PDB file of C-alpha atoms in Angstrom:
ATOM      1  CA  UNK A   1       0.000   0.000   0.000  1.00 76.00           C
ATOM      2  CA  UNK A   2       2.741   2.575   0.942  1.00 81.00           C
ATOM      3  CA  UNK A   3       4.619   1.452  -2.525  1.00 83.00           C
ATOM      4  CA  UNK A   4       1.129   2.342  -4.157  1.00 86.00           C
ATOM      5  CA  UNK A   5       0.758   5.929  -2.655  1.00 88.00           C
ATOM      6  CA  UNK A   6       4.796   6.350  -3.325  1.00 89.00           C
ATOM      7  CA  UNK A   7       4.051   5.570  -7.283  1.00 88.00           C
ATOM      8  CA  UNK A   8       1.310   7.822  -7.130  1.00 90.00           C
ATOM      9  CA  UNK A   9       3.128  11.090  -6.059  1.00 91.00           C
ATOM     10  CA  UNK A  10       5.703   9.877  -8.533  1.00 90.00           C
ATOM     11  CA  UNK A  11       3.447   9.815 -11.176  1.00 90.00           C
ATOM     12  CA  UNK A  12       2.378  13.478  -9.955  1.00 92.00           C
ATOM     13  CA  UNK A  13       5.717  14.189  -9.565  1.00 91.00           C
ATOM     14  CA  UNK A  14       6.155  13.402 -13.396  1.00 91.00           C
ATOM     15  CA  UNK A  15       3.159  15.275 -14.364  1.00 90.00           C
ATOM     16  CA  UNK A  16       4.423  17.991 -13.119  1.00 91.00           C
ATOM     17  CA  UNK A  17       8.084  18.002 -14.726  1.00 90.00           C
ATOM     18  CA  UNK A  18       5.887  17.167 -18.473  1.00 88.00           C
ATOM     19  CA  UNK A  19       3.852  20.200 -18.069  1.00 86.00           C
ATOM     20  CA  UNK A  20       6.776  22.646 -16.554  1.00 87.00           C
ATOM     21  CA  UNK A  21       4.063  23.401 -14.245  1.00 84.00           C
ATOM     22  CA  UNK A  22       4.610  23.978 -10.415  1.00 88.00           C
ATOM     23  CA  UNK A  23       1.469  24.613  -9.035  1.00 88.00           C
ATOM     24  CA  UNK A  24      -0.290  22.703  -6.717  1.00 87.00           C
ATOM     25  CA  UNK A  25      -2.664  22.634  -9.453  1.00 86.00           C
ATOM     26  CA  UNK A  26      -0.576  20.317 -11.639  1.00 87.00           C
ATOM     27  CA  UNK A  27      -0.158  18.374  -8.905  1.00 89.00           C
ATOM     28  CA  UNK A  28      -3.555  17.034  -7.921  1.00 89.00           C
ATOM     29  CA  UNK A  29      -4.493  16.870 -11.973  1.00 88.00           C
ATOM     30  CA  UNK A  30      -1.182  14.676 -11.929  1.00 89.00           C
ATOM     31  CA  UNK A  31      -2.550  12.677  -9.149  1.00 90.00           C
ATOM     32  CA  UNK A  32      -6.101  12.006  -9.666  1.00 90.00           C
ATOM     33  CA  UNK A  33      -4.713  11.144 -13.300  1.00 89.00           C
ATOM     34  CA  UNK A  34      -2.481   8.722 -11.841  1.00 89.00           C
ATOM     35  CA  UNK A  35      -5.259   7.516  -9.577  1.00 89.00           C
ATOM     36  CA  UNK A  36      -7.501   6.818 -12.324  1.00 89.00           C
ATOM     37  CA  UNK A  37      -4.545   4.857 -14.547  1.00 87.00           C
ATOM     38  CA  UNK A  38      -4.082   2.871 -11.116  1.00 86.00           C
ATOM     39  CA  UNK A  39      -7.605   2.218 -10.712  1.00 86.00           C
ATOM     40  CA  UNK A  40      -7.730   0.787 -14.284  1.00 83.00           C
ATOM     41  CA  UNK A  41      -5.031  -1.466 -13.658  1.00 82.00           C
ATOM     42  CA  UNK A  42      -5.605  -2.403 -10.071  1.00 81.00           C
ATOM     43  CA  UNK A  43      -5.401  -5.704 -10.704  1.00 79.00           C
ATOM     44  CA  UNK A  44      -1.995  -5.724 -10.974  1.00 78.00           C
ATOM     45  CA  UNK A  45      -0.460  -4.802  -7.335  1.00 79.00           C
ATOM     46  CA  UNK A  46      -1.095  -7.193  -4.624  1.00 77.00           C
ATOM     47  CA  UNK A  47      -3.400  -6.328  -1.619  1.00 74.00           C
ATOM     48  CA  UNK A  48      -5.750  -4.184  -4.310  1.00 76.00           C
ATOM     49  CA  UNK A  49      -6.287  -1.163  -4.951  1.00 82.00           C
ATOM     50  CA  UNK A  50      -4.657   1.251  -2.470  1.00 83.00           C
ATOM     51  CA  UNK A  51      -7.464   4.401  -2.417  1.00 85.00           C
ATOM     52  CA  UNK A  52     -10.239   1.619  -1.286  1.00 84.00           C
ATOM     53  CA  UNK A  53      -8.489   1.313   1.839  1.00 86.00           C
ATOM     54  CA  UNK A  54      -8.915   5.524   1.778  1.00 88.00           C
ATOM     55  CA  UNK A  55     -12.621   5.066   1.244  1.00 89.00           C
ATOM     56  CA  UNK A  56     -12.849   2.929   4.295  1.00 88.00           C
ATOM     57  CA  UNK A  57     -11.176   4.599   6.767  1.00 89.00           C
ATOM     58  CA  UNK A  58     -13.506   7.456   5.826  1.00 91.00           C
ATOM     59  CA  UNK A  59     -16.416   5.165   5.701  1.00 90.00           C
ATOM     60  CA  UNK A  60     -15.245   4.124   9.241  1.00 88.00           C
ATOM     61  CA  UNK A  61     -14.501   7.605  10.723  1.00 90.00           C
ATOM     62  CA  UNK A  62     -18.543   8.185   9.676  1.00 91.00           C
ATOM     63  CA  UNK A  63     -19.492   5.562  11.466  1.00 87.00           C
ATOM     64  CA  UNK A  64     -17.825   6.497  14.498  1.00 86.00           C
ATOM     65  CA  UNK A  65     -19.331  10.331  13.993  1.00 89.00           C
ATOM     66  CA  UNK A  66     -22.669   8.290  13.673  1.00 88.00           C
ATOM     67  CA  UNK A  67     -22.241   5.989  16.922  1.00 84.00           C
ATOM     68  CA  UNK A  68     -21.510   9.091  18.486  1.00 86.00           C
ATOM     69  CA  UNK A  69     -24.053  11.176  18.131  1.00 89.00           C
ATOM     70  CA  UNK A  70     -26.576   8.283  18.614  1.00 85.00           C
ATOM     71  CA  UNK A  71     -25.313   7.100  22.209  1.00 83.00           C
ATOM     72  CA  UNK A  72     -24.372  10.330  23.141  1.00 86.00           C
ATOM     73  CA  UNK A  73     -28.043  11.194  22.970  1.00 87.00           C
ATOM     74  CA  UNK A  74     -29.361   8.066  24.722  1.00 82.00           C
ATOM     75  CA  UNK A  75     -26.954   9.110  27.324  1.00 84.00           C
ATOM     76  CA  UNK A  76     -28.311  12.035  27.677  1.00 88.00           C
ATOM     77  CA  UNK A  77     -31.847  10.929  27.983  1.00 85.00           C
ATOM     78  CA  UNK A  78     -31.139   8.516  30.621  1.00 82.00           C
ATOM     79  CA  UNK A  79     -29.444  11.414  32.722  1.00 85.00           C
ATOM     80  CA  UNK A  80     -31.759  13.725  32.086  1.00 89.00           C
ATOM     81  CA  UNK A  81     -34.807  11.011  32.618  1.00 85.00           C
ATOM     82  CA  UNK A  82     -36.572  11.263  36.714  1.00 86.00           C
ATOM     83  CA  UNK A  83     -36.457   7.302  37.143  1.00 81.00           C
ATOM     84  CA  UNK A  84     -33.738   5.158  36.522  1.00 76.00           C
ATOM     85  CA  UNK A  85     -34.992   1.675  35.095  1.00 77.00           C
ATOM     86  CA  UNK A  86     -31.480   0.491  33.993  1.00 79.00           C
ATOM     87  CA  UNK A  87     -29.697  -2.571  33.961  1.00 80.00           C
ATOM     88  CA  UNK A  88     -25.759  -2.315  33.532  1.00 84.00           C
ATOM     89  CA  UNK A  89     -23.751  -5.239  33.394  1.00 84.00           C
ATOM     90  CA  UNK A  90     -20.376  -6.761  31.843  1.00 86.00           C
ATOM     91  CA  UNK A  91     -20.703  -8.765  29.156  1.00 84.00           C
ATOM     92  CA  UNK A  92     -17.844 -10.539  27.120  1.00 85.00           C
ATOM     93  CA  UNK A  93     -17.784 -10.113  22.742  1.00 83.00           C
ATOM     94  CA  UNK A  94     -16.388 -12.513  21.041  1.00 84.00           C
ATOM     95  CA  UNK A  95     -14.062 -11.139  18.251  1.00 84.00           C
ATOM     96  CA  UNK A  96     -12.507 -12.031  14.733  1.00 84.00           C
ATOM     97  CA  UNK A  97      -9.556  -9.172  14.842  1.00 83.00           C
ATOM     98  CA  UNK A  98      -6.549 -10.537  14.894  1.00 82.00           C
ATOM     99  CA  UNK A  99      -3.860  -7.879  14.564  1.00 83.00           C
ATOM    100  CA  UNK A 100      -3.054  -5.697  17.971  1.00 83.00           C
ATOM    101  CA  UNK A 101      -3.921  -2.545  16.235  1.00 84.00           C
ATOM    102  CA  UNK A 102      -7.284  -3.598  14.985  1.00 85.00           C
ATOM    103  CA  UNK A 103      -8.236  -4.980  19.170  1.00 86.00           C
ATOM    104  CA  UNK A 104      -6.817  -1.611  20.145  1.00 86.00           C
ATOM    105  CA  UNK A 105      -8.956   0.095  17.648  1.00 85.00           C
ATOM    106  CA  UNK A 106     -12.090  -1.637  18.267  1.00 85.00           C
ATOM    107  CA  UNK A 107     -11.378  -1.465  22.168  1.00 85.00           C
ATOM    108  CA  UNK A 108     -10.834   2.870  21.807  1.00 84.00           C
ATOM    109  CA  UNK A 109     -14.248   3.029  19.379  1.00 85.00           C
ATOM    110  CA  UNK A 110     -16.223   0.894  22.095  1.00 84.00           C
ATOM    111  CA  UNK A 111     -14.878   3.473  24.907  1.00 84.00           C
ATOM    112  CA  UNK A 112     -15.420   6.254  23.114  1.00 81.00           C
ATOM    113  CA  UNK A 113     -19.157   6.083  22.217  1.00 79.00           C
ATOM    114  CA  UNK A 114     -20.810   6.617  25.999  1.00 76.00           C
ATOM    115  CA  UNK A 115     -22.321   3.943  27.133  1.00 77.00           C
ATOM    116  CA  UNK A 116     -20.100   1.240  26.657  1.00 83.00           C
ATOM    117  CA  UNK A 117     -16.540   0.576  28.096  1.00 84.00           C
ATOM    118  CA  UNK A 118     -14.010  -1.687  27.278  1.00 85.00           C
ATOM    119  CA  UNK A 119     -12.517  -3.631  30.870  1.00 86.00           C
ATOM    120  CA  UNK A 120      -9.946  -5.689  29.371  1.00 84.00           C
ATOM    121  CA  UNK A 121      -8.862  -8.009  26.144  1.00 86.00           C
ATOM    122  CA  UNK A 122      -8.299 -11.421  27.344  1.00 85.00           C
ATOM    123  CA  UNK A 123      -4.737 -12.778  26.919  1.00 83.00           C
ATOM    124  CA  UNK A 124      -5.727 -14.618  23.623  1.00 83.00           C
ATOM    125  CA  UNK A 125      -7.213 -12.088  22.352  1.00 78.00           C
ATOM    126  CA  UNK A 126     -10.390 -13.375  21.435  1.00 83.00           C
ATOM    127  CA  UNK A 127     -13.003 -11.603  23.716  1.00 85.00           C
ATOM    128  CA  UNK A 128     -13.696  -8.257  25.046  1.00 85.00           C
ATOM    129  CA  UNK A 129     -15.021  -7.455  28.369  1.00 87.00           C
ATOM    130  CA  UNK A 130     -17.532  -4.827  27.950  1.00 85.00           C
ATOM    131  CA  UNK A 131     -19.357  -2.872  30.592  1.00 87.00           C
ATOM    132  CA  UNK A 132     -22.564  -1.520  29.462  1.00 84.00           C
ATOM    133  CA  UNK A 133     -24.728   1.077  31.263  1.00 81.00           C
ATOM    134  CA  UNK A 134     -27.812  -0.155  29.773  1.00 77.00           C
ATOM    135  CA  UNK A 135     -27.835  -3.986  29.118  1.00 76.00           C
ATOM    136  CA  UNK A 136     -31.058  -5.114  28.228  1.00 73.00           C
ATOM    137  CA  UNK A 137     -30.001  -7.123  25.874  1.00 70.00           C
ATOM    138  CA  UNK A 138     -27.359  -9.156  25.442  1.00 69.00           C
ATOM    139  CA  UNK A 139     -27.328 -10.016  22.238  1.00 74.00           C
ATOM    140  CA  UNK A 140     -28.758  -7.527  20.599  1.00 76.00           C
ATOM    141  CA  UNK A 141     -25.406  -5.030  21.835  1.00 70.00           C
ATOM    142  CA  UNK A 142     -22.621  -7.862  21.105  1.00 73.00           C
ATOM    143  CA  UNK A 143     -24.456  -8.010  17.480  1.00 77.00           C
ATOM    144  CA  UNK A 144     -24.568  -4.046  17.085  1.00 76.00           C
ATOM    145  CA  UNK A 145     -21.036  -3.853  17.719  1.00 73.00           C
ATOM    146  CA  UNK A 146     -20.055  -6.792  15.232  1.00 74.00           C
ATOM    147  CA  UNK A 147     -21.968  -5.469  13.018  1.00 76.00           C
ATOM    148  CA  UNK A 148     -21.027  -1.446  13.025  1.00 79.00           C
ATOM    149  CA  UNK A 149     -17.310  -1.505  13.903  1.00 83.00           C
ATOM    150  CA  UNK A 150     -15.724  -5.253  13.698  1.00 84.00           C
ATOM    151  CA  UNK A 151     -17.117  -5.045  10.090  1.00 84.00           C
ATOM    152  CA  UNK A 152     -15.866  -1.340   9.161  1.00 85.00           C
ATOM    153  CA  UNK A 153     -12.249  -2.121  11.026  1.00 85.00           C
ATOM    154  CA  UNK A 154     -11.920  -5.405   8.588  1.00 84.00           C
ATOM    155  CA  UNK A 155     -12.793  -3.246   5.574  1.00 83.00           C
ATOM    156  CA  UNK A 156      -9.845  -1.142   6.448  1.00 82.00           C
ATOM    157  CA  UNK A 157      -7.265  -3.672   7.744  1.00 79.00           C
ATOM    158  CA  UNK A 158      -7.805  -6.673   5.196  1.00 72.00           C
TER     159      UNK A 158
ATOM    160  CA  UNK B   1      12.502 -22.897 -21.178  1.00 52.00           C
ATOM    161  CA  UNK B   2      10.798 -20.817 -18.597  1.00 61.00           C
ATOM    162  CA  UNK B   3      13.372 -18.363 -17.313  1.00 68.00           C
ATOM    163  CA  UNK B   4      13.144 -16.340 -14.482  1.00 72.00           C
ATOM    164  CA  UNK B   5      12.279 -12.105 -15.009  1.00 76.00           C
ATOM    165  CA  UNK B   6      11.415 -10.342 -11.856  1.00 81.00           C
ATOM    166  CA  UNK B   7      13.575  -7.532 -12.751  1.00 83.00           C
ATOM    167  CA  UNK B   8      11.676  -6.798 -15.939  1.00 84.00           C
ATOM    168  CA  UNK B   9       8.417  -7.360 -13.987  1.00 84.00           C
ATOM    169  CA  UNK B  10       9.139  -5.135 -10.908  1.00 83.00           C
ATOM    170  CA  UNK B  11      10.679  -2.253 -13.536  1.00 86.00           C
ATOM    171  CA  UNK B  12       7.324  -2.956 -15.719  1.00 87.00           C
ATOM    172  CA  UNK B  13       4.839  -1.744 -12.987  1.00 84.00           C
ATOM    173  CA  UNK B  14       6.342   1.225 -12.873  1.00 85.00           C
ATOM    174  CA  UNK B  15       7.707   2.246 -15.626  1.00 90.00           C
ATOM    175  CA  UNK B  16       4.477   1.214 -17.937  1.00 90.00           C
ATOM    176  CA  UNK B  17       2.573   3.801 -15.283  1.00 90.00           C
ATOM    177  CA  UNK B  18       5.254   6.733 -16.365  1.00 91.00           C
ATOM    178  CA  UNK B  19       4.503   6.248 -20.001  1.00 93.00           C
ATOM    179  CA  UNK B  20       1.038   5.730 -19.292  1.00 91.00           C
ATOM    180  CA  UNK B  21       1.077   9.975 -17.675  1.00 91.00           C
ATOM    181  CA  UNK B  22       3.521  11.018 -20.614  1.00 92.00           C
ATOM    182  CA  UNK B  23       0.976   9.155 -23.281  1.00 92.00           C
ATOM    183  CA  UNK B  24      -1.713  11.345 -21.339  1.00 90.00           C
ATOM    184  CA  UNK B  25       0.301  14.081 -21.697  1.00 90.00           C
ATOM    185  CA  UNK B  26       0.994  13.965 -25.003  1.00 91.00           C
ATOM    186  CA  UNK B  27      -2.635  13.777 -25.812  1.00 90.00           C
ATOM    187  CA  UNK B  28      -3.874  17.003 -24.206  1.00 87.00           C
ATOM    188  CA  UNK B  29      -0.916  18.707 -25.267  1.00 85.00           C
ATOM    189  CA  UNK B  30      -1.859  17.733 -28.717  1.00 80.00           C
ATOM    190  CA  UNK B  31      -3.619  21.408 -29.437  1.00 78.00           C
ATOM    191  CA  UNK B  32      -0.775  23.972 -28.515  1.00 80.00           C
ATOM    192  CA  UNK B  33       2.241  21.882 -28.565  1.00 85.00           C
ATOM    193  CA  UNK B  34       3.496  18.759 -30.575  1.00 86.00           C
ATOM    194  CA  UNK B  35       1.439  15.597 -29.873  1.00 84.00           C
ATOM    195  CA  UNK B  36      -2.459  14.446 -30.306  1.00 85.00           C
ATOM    196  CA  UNK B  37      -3.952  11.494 -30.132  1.00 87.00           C
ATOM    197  CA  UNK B  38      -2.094   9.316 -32.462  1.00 91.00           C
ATOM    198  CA  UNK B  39       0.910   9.560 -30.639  1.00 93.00           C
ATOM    199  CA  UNK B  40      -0.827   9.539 -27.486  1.00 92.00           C
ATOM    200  CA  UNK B  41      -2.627   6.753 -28.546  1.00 93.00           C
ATOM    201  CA  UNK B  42       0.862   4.648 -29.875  1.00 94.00           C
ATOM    202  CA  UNK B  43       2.181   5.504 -27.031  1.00 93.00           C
ATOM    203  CA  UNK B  44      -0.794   3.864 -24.893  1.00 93.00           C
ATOM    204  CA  UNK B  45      -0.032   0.912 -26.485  1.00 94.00           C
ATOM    205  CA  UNK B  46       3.489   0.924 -26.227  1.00 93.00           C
ATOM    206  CA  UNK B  47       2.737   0.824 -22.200  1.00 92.00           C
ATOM    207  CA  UNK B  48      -0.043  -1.758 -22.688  1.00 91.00           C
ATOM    208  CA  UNK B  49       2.837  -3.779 -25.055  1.00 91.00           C
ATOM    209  CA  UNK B  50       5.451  -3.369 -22.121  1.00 91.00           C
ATOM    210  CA  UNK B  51       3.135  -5.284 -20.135  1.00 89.00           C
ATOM    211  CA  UNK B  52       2.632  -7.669 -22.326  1.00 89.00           C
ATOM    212  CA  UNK B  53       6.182  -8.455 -22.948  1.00 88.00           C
ATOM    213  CA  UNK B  54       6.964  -8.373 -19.171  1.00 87.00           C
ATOM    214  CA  UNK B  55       3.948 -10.652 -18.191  1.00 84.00           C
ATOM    215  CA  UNK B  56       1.733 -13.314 -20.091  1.00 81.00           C
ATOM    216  CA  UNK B  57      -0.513 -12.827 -22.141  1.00 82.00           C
ATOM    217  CA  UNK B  58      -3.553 -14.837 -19.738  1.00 82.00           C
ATOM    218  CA  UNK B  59      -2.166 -12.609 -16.971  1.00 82.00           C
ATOM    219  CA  UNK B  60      -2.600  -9.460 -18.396  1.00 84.00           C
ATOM    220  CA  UNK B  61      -5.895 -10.683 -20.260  1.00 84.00           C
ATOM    221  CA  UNK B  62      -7.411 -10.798 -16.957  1.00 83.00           C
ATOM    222  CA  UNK B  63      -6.075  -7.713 -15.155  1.00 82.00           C
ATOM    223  CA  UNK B  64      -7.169  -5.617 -18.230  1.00 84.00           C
ATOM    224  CA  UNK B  65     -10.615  -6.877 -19.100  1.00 82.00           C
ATOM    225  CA  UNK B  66     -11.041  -4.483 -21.844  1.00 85.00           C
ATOM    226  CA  UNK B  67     -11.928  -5.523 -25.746  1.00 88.00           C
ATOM    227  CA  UNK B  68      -9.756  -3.824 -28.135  1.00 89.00           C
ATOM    228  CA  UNK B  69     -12.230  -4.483 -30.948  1.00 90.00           C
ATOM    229  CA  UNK B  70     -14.908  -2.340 -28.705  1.00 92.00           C
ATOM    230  CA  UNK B  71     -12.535  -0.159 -27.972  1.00 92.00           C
ATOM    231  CA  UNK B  72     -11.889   0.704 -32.001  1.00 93.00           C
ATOM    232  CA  UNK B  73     -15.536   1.008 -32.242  1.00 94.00           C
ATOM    233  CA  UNK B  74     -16.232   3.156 -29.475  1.00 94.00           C
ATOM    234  CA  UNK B  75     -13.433   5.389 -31.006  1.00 93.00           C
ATOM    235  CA  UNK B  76     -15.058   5.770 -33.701  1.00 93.00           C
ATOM    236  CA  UNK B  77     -18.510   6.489 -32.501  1.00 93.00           C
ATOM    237  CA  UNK B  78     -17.312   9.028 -30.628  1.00 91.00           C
ATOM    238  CA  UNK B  79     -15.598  10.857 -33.741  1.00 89.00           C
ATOM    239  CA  UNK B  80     -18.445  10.643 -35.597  1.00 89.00           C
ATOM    240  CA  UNK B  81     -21.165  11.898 -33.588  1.00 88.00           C
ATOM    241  CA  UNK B  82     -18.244  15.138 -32.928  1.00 86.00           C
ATOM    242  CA  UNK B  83     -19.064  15.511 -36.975  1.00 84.00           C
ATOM    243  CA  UNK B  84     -22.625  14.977 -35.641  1.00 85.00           C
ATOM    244  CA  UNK B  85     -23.349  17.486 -33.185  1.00 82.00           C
ATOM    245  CA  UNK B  86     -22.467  20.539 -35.199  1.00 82.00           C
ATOM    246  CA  UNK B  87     -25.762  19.429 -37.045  1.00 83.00           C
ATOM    247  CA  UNK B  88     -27.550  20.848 -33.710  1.00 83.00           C
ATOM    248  CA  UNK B  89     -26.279  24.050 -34.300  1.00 83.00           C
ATOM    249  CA  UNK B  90     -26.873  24.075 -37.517  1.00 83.00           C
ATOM    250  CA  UNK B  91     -23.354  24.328 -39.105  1.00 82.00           C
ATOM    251  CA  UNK B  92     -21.643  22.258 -41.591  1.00 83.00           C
ATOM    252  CA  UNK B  93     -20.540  18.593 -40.282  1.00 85.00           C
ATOM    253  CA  UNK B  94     -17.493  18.375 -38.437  1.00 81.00           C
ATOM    254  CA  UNK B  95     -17.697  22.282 -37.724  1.00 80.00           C
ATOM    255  CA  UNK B  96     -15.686  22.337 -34.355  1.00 79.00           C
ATOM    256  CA  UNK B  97     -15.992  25.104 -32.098  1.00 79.00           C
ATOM    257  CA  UNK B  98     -14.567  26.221 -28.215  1.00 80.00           C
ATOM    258  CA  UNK B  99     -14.996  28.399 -25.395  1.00 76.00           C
ATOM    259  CA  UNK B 100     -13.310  29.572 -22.365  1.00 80.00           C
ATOM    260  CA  UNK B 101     -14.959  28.332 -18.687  1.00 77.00           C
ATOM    261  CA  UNK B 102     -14.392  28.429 -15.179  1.00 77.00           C
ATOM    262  CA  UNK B 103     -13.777  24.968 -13.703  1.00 75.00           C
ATOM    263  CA  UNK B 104     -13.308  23.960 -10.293  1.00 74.00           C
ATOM    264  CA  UNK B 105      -9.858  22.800 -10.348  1.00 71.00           C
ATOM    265  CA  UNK B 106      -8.107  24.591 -12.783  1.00 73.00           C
ATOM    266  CA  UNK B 107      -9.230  27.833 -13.341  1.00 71.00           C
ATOM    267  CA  UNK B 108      -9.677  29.245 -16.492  1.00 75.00           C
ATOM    268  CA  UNK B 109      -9.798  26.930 -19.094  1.00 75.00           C
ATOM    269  CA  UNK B 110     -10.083  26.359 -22.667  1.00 77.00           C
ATOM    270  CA  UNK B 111     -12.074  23.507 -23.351  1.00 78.00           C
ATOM    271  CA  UNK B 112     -12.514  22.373 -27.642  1.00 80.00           C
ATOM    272  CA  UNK B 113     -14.964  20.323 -28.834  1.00 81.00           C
ATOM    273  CA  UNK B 114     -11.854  19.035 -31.247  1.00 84.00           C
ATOM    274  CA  UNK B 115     -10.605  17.393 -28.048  1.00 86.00           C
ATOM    275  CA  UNK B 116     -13.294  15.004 -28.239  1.00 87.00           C
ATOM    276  CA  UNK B 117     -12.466  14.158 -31.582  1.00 88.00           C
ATOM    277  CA  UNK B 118      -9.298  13.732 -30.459  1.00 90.00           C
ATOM    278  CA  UNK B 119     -10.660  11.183 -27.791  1.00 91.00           C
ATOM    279  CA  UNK B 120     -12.411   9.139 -30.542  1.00 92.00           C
ATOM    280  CA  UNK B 121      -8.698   9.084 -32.085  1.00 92.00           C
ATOM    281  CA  UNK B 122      -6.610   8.327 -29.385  1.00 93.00           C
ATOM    282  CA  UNK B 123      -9.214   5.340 -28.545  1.00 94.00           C
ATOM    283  CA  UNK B 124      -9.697   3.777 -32.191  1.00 94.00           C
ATOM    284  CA  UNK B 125      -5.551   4.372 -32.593  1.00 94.00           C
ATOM    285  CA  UNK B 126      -5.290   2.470 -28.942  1.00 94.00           C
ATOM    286  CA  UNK B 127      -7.489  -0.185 -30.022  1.00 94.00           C
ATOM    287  CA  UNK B 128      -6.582  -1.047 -33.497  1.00 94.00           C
ATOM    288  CA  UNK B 129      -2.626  -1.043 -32.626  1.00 93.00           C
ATOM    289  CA  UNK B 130      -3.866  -3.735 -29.556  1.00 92.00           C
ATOM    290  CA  UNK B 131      -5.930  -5.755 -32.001  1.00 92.00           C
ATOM    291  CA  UNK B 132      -2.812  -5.949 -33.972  1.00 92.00           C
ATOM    292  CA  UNK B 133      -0.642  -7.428 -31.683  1.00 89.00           C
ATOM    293  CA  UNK B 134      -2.681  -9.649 -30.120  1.00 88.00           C
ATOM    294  CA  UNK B 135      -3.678 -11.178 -33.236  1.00 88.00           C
ATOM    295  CA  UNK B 136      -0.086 -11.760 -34.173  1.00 87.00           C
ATOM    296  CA  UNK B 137       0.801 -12.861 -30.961  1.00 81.00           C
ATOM    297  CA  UNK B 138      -2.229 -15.744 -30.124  1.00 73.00           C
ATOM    298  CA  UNK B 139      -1.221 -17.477 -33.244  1.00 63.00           C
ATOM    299  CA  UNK B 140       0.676 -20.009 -31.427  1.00 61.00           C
ATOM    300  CA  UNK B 141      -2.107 -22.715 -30.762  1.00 54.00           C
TER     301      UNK B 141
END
C-alpha cells in the first residue's frame, strides 16, 4: 500500500516536470490522473487497490461520527430522565480481529461512544469485556457492535 | 525454457505507469504543442505492449478486461457523432468550435470540442494497434 501511494506522487511528480508546471494545481491533476490509470489497472499490485483502503477509513470515521451522536443522545436521555430503570452489566464479545492494532482500535471506538466501556482483552485475544450502562439485551449489543465496527475495522485492515 | 524475469516485472509496474502519464500528456498537449492522439494513442499501447512483454498474455488478459475491438468502435462512434453534433447548431458537419470556462480545479480553461475528436482518435488508434498485436501474438495454438 505505501509502494502504491509512493508511485502515485511519482506519477504526480512526473506530471508535473511534463507540463513545466509547479502549481499545486498540476499536482492534484497529476494525481487524480495517476489515480484513475491505477484504478484501471488495479489488478496488478497485490493487496488491491490502495485508495479503497482511503474510502474505508472514511467510511469508518462516519461511522464512528454516527455511533456518536446516537449514544451520546441516549446518554443524555437517561441522565436527564426522573427514574432510573437500567440494567448495567459486563458482558464478554467474542471477536474475529486478529492484529493488535485492529483490538486496540475496536477497544478505543467501544470506549469512546458513551455507554459502553471496554474492561480488558483477554490474553488470547479473542473476547472483550464490555461494561454496558444499559444492558437489556445481550445479544442484541454484542451483534450491534459486530456489526457497526468489527465489520468497518476489517474493511480497512484486510 | 521458462526463465526467471522479476527484474523486468518489478521495472514494468512502474515504468508502464510513467509512459502511461507522458501518453496522457501527449494527448492534451496535442492542441498547442506537438502531440495528439495518435501519438498519445501509440504511445498507450506501447505501455499496454510493455506489459505484455513483461507478463503473459492470460495474466494481463485478466487484469485488463477491456476488448480492443470495442474499444476501435467506441473510437469511432465518438468521432463521428463530434461531426454529428455541429448538425444541432446548424453548421456544416465536423464544424468544431470552443470556449473559455471556469472549472473547479483549474481555473480558467479552454475547453474544444476538437478534443473530443481527439478522444475518438486516441481510442480507435489504442485499439486497433492492440488488435494488432494480439492477433499476431495468439497465433501459437
Amino acid at each position: 500500500m505505501a509502494l502504491q501511494i509512493l508511485l502515485n506522487f511519482s506519477l504526480a511528480f512526473v506530471w508535473m516536470f511534463l507540463n513545466d508546471d509547479w502549481s499545486p494545481t498540476a499536482m492534484i491533476i497529476g494525481f487524480l490522473l495517476g489515480l484513475g490509470m491505477m484504478y484501471i489497472f488495479r489488478r496488478f499490485f497485490k493487496g488491491g487497490f490502495y485508495f479503497r483502503k482511503v474510502i474505508a477509513v472514511m467510511k469508518l470515521l462516519l461511522i464512528f461520527m454516527r455511533e456518536l451522536v446516537l449514544s451520546t443522545w441516549s446518554v443524555i436521555k437517561v441522565v436527564l430522565s426522573p427514574k432510573m430503570d437500567l440494567r448495567p452489566g459486563i458482558f464478554a464479545l467474542p471477536t474475529q480481529l486478529k492484529s493488535d492494532v485492529e483490538i486496540t482500535l475496536l477497544a478505543s471506538l467501544i470506549t469512546l461512544t458513551p455507554g459502553t466501556l471496554t474492561l480488558k482483552v483477554s490474553d488470547d485475544g479473542q473476547t472483550l469485556y464490555i461494561h454496558a450502562m444499559d444492558l437489556s439485551d445481550r445479544d442484541e449489543a454484542i451483534a450491534q457492535i459486530q456489526n457497526t465496527f468489527e465489520k468497518a475495522i476489517m474493511e480497512v485492515t484486510r | 525454457m521458462k526463465v526467471n524475469d522479476v527484474i523486468l516485472q518489478t521495472y514494468t509496474k512502474a515504468v508502464a505507469f510513467i509512459i502511461l502519464i507522458f501518453s496522457l500528456y501527449l494527448f492534451l498537449a496535442g492542441h498547442n504543442q506537438p502531440g495528439g492522439g495518435f501519438i498519445g494513442g501509440l504511445m498507450t499501447s506501447a505501455a499496454l505492449v510493455l506489459l505484455y512483454i513483461a507478463f503473459d498474455m492470460k495474466t494481463v488478459d485478466n487484469m485488463i478486461p477491456i476488448d480492443f475491438r470495442k474499444m476501435v468502435a467506441l473510437g469511432l462512434t465518438i468521432a463521428v457523432f463530434t461531426g454529428f453534433g455541429s448538425f444541432i447548431f446548424q453548421v456544416p458537419f465536423l464544424t468544431h468550435s470552443f470556449g473559455y470556462f471556469r472549472l473547479p480545479l483549474l481555473g480558467e480553461t479552454e475547453l474544444a470540442t476538437a478534443v473530443m475528436f481527439d478522444l475518438g482518435v486516441y481510442l480507435t488508434v489504442v485499439g486497433g494497434t492492440m488488435t494488432i498485436m494480439l492477433a499476431i501474438a495468439e497465433d501459437d495454438d
